[in-house]
Amino acid sequence: MDRLLRPERFDVEPTAPQASEKWLHWYETFKNLLSVVTIENIDNKKLLINYISPSVYQMISDKETHEDTIQSLNNIYIQPKNEVFARHKLATCRQEQGLSFDAFLQKLRSLLKDSNFKAVTAEQHRDESIHDAFITGITSNSIRKRLLEKTDLKLKDAFEEARVLEHAFQHSLLYESQPETDLWGYYKYYKRILC
């Protein structure tokens, strides 16, 4: 039975696309193996080392226990989710040409998992809806991009940050529209006056 539950060797770089999902899946298969292994006094860390690549081993070689090893791998592979960006992706997701309704609904559900929805009051729901519509509706892509970089951003903070960025952009346009000073022209002008 344990042969059927043996996981593949885990060899995924932390920066690889979907590294988090691959790690979580692999770890579940490894836990399945641990649940059926009947060897007495087996060291789970040693067993884990047999199922990871040398590059992954280098990341955890200094860990003493199985629990420390798993915690370290979780910290490496599971990145914190940016709820603001996840909700924006969900709100702006559109059905692509040729995509069935079933596939589109599945795509929306997969985007939903990073949004971290929770029970809220009507007022909180209203603020979050305005927040999402505010970020989605901003015409400036650069300001929207800056807001989406934030992992936790309330409506008030989003508005203040957008306003500051808008003013900074307007001020930079004023600086760009002013003519550059011509030092040589000033020199010639003052030379004529003084001479």
Short mmCIF file of C-alpha atoms in Angstrom, two decimals:
data_model
loop_
_atom_site.label_atom_id
_atom_site.label_comp_id
_atom_site.label_asym_id
_atom_site.label_seq_id
_atom_site.Cartn_x
_atom_site.Cartn_y
_atom_site.Cartn_z
CA MET A 1 0.00 0.00 0.00
CA ASP A 2 2.79 2.44 0.85
CA ARG A 3 4.19 2.01 -2.67
CA LEU A 4 0.97 3.43 -4.07
CA LEU A 5 1.19 6.47 -1.81
CA ARG A 6 4.84 7.33 -2.37
CA PRO A 7 5.20 10.92 -3.52
CA GLU A 8 7.33 11.96 -6.45
CA ARG A 9 10.63 13.63 -5.61
CA PHE A 10 9.92 17.27 -4.76
CA ASP A 11 12.09 19.48 -6.97
CA VAL A 12 10.48 22.91 -7.33
CA GLU A 13 12.20 26.28 -7.06
CA PRO A 14 10.40 28.65 -4.65
CA THR A 15 10.14 31.27 -7.41
CA ALA A 16 8.61 28.87 -9.94
CA PRO A 17 5.04 29.50 -11.10
CA GLN A 18 2.56 27.79 -8.79
CA ALA A 19 5.34 26.76 -6.38
CA SER A 20 2.96 27.18 -3.45
CA GLU A 21 0.32 24.88 -4.95
CA LYS A 22 2.93 22.29 -5.91
CA TRP A 23 4.42 22.32 -2.42
CA LEU A 24 1.02 21.96 -0.73
CA HIS A 25 0.06 19.08 -3.02
CA TRP A 26 3.39 17.33 -2.52
CA TYR A 27 3.19 17.74 1.26
CA GLU A 28 -0.30 16.20 1.29
CA THR A 29 1.02 13.17 -0.63
CA PHE A 30 3.92 12.91 1.82
CA LYS A 31 1.50 12.97 4.78
CA ASN A 32 -0.45 10.18 3.08
CA LEU A 33 2.75 8.13 2.97
CA LEU A 34 3.44 8.82 6.65
CA SER A 35 -0.04 7.63 7.57
CA VAL A 36 0.59 4.14 6.17
CA VAL A 37 4.28 3.59 6.95
CA THR A 38 4.51 0.87 9.60
CA ILE A 39 8.22 0.94 10.41
CA GLU A 40 8.86 1.41 14.13
CA ASN A 41 10.78 4.51 15.28
CA ILE A 42 11.10 5.98 11.82
CA ASP A 43 12.52 9.49 11.66
CA ASN A 44 10.08 11.52 9.55
CA LYS A 45 12.74 14.08 8.65
CA LYS A 46 15.02 11.38 7.24
CA LEU A 47 12.12 9.96 5.27
CA LEU A 48 11.29 13.41 3.92
CA ILE A 49 14.91 13.95 2.82
CA ASN A 50 14.63 10.85 0.63
CA TYR A 51 11.81 12.49 -1.32
CA ILE A 52 13.26 15.95 -1.95
CA SER A 53 15.87 17.11 -4.44
CA PRO A 54 19.37 18.24 -3.43
CA SER A 55 18.48 21.88 -4.10
CA VAL A 56 15.47 21.69 -1.77
CA TYR A 57 17.59 19.84 0.80
CA GLN A 58 20.04 22.76 0.87
CA MET A 59 17.21 24.99 2.10
CA ILE A 60 16.46 22.80 5.12
CA SER A 61 19.76 21.05 5.89
CA ASP A 62 20.26 23.03 9.11
CA LYS A 63 16.87 22.08 10.60
CA GLU A 64 16.90 19.64 13.51
CA THR A 65 13.37 18.26 13.59
CA HIS A 66 10.71 17.24 11.12
CA GLU A 67 8.42 20.01 12.42
CA ASP A 68 11.13 22.67 11.95
CA THR A 69 11.77 21.36 8.45
CA ILE A 70 8.11 21.53 7.45
CA GLN A 71 7.73 24.99 9.00
CA SER A 72 10.76 26.20 7.07
CA LEU A 73 9.47 24.78 3.78
CA ASN A 74 6.06 26.33 4.41
CA ASN A 75 7.71 29.71 4.98
CA ILE A 76 9.76 29.33 1.81
CA TYR A 77 7.03 28.10 -0.52
CA ILE A 78 3.82 29.63 0.80
CA GLN A 79 3.88 33.34 0.08
CA PRO A 80 1.37 35.68 1.75
CA LYS A 81 -1.58 36.44 -0.49
CA ASN A 82 -2.26 40.00 -1.64
CA GLU A 83 -6.01 40.21 -0.99
CA VAL A 84 -6.32 43.59 -2.71
CA PHE A 85 -4.82 42.24 -5.94
CA ALA A 86 -6.78 38.98 -5.68
CA ARG A 87 -10.10 40.84 -5.39
CA HIS A 88 -9.10 43.09 -8.30
CA LYS A 89 -8.35 40.04 -10.46
CA LEU A 90 -11.71 38.56 -9.50
CA ALA A 91 -13.58 41.80 -10.26
CA THR A 92 -11.91 42.31 -13.64
CA CYS A 93 -12.02 38.69 -14.81
CA ARG A 94 -13.86 38.35 -18.12
CA GLN A 95 -14.96 35.30 -20.08
CA GLU A 96 -12.48 34.71 -22.89
CA GLN A 97 -13.60 33.95 -26.41
CA GLY A 98 -14.40 30.24 -26.73
CA LEU A 99 -14.32 29.61 -22.96
CA SER A 100 -17.36 27.63 -21.81
CA PHE A 101 -19.53 28.86 -18.94
CA ASP A 102 -18.38 25.88 -16.88
CA ALA A 103 -14.71 26.75 -17.43
CA PHE A 104 -15.37 30.45 -16.76
CA LEU A 105 -17.15 29.66 -13.48
CA GLN A 106 -14.27 27.36 -12.49
CA LYS A 107 -11.81 30.17 -13.26
CA LEU A 108 -13.79 32.57 -11.06
CA ARG A 109 -13.85 30.03 -8.23
CA SER A 110 -10.08 29.54 -8.47
CA LEU A 111 -9.58 33.32 -8.28
CA LEU A 112 -11.91 33.45 -5.28
CA LYS A 113 -9.67 31.33 -3.05
CA ASP A 114 -7.03 34.09 -2.69
CA SER A 115 -9.60 36.78 -1.91
CA ASN A 116 -10.02 35.65 1.72
CA PHE A 117 -13.68 36.57 2.07
CA LYS A 118 -15.01 36.46 5.61
CA ALA A 119 -18.15 37.38 7.51
CA VAL A 120 -18.45 41.17 7.71
CA THR A 121 -21.04 43.75 8.63
CA ALA A 122 -23.09 45.52 5.99
CA GLU A 123 -20.97 48.65 6.47
CA GLN A 124 -17.71 46.73 5.99
CA HIS A 125 -19.16 45.04 2.90
CA ARG A 126 -20.16 48.45 1.51
CA ASP A 127 -16.67 49.87 2.12
CA GLU A 128 -14.99 46.84 0.52
CA SER A 129 -17.29 47.09 -2.51
CA ILE A 130 -16.51 50.79 -2.92
CA HIS A 131 -12.81 50.02 -2.38
CA ASP A 132 -12.80 47.39 -5.13
CA ALA A 133 -14.81 49.60 -7.53
CA PHE A 134 -12.50 52.55 -6.77
CA ILE A 135 -9.34 50.62 -7.65
CA THR A 136 -10.92 48.96 -10.69
CA GLY A 137 -12.34 52.25 -11.98
CA ILE A 138 -9.19 54.40 -11.69
CA THR A 139 -8.14 55.56 -15.15
CA SER A 140 -4.44 55.85 -14.29
CA ASN A 141 -2.77 52.47 -14.72
CA SER A 142 0.31 53.61 -12.78
CA ILE A 143 -1.75 54.64 -9.74
CA ARG A 144 -3.80 51.42 -9.91
CA LYS A 145 -0.56 49.44 -10.06
CA ARG A 146 0.81 51.20 -6.97
CA LEU A 147 -2.41 50.52 -5.05
CA LEU A 148 -2.43 46.85 -6.05
CA GLU A 149 1.10 46.45 -4.67
CA LYS A 150 -0.29 46.90 -1.15
CA THR A 151 -1.25 43.67 0.56
CA ASP A 152 -3.70 45.22 3.03
CA LEU A 153 -5.32 48.48 1.99
CA LYS A 154 -8.49 49.97 3.43
CA LEU A 155 -10.73 52.33 1.42
CA LYS A 156 -9.54 55.43 3.29
CA ASP A 157 -5.88 54.49 2.78
CA ALA A 158 -6.46 53.70 -0.91
CA PHE A 159 -8.12 57.07 -1.42
CA GLU A 160 -5.35 58.97 0.40
CA GLU A 161 -2.60 57.14 -1.48
CA ALA A 162 -4.32 57.71 -4.84
CA ARG A 163 -4.75 61.38 -4.05
CA VAL A 164 -1.09 61.79 -3.06
CA LEU A 165 0.03 60.00 -6.23
CA GLU A 166 -2.30 62.13 -8.35
CA HIS A 167 -0.92 65.36 -6.82
CA ALA A 168 2.65 64.15 -7.28
CA PHE A 169 1.91 63.38 -10.93
CA GLN A 170 0.34 66.82 -11.46
CA HIS A 171 3.31 68.54 -9.80
CA SER A 172 5.75 66.61 -11.95
CA LEU A 173 3.88 67.80 -15.05
CA LEU A 174 4.28 71.39 -13.85
CA TYR A 175 8.02 70.90 -13.44
CA GLU A 176 8.28 69.36 -16.89
CA SER A 177 6.34 72.22 -18.52
CA GLN A 178 8.60 74.95 -17.08
CA PRO A 179 11.41 75.99 -19.43
CA GLU A 180 14.88 75.03 -18.34
CA THR A 181 17.03 77.90 -17.17
CA ASP A 182 19.57 79.07 -19.69
CA LEU A 183 22.66 79.85 -17.60
CA TRP A 184 24.64 81.00 -20.63
CA GLY A 185 21.86 83.46 -21.48
CA TYR A 186 21.88 84.83 -17.93
CA TYR A 187 25.65 85.22 -18.08
CA LYS A 188 25.52 87.18 -21.34
CA TYR A 189 22.66 89.33 -20.05
CA TYR A 190 24.44 90.26 -16.81
CA LYS A 191 27.72 90.80 -18.66
CA ARG A 192 26.00 93.38 -20.91
CA ILE A 193 24.46 95.14 -17.93
CA LEU A 194 27.64 95.20 -15.88
CA CYS A 195 29.99 96.19 -18.69
#
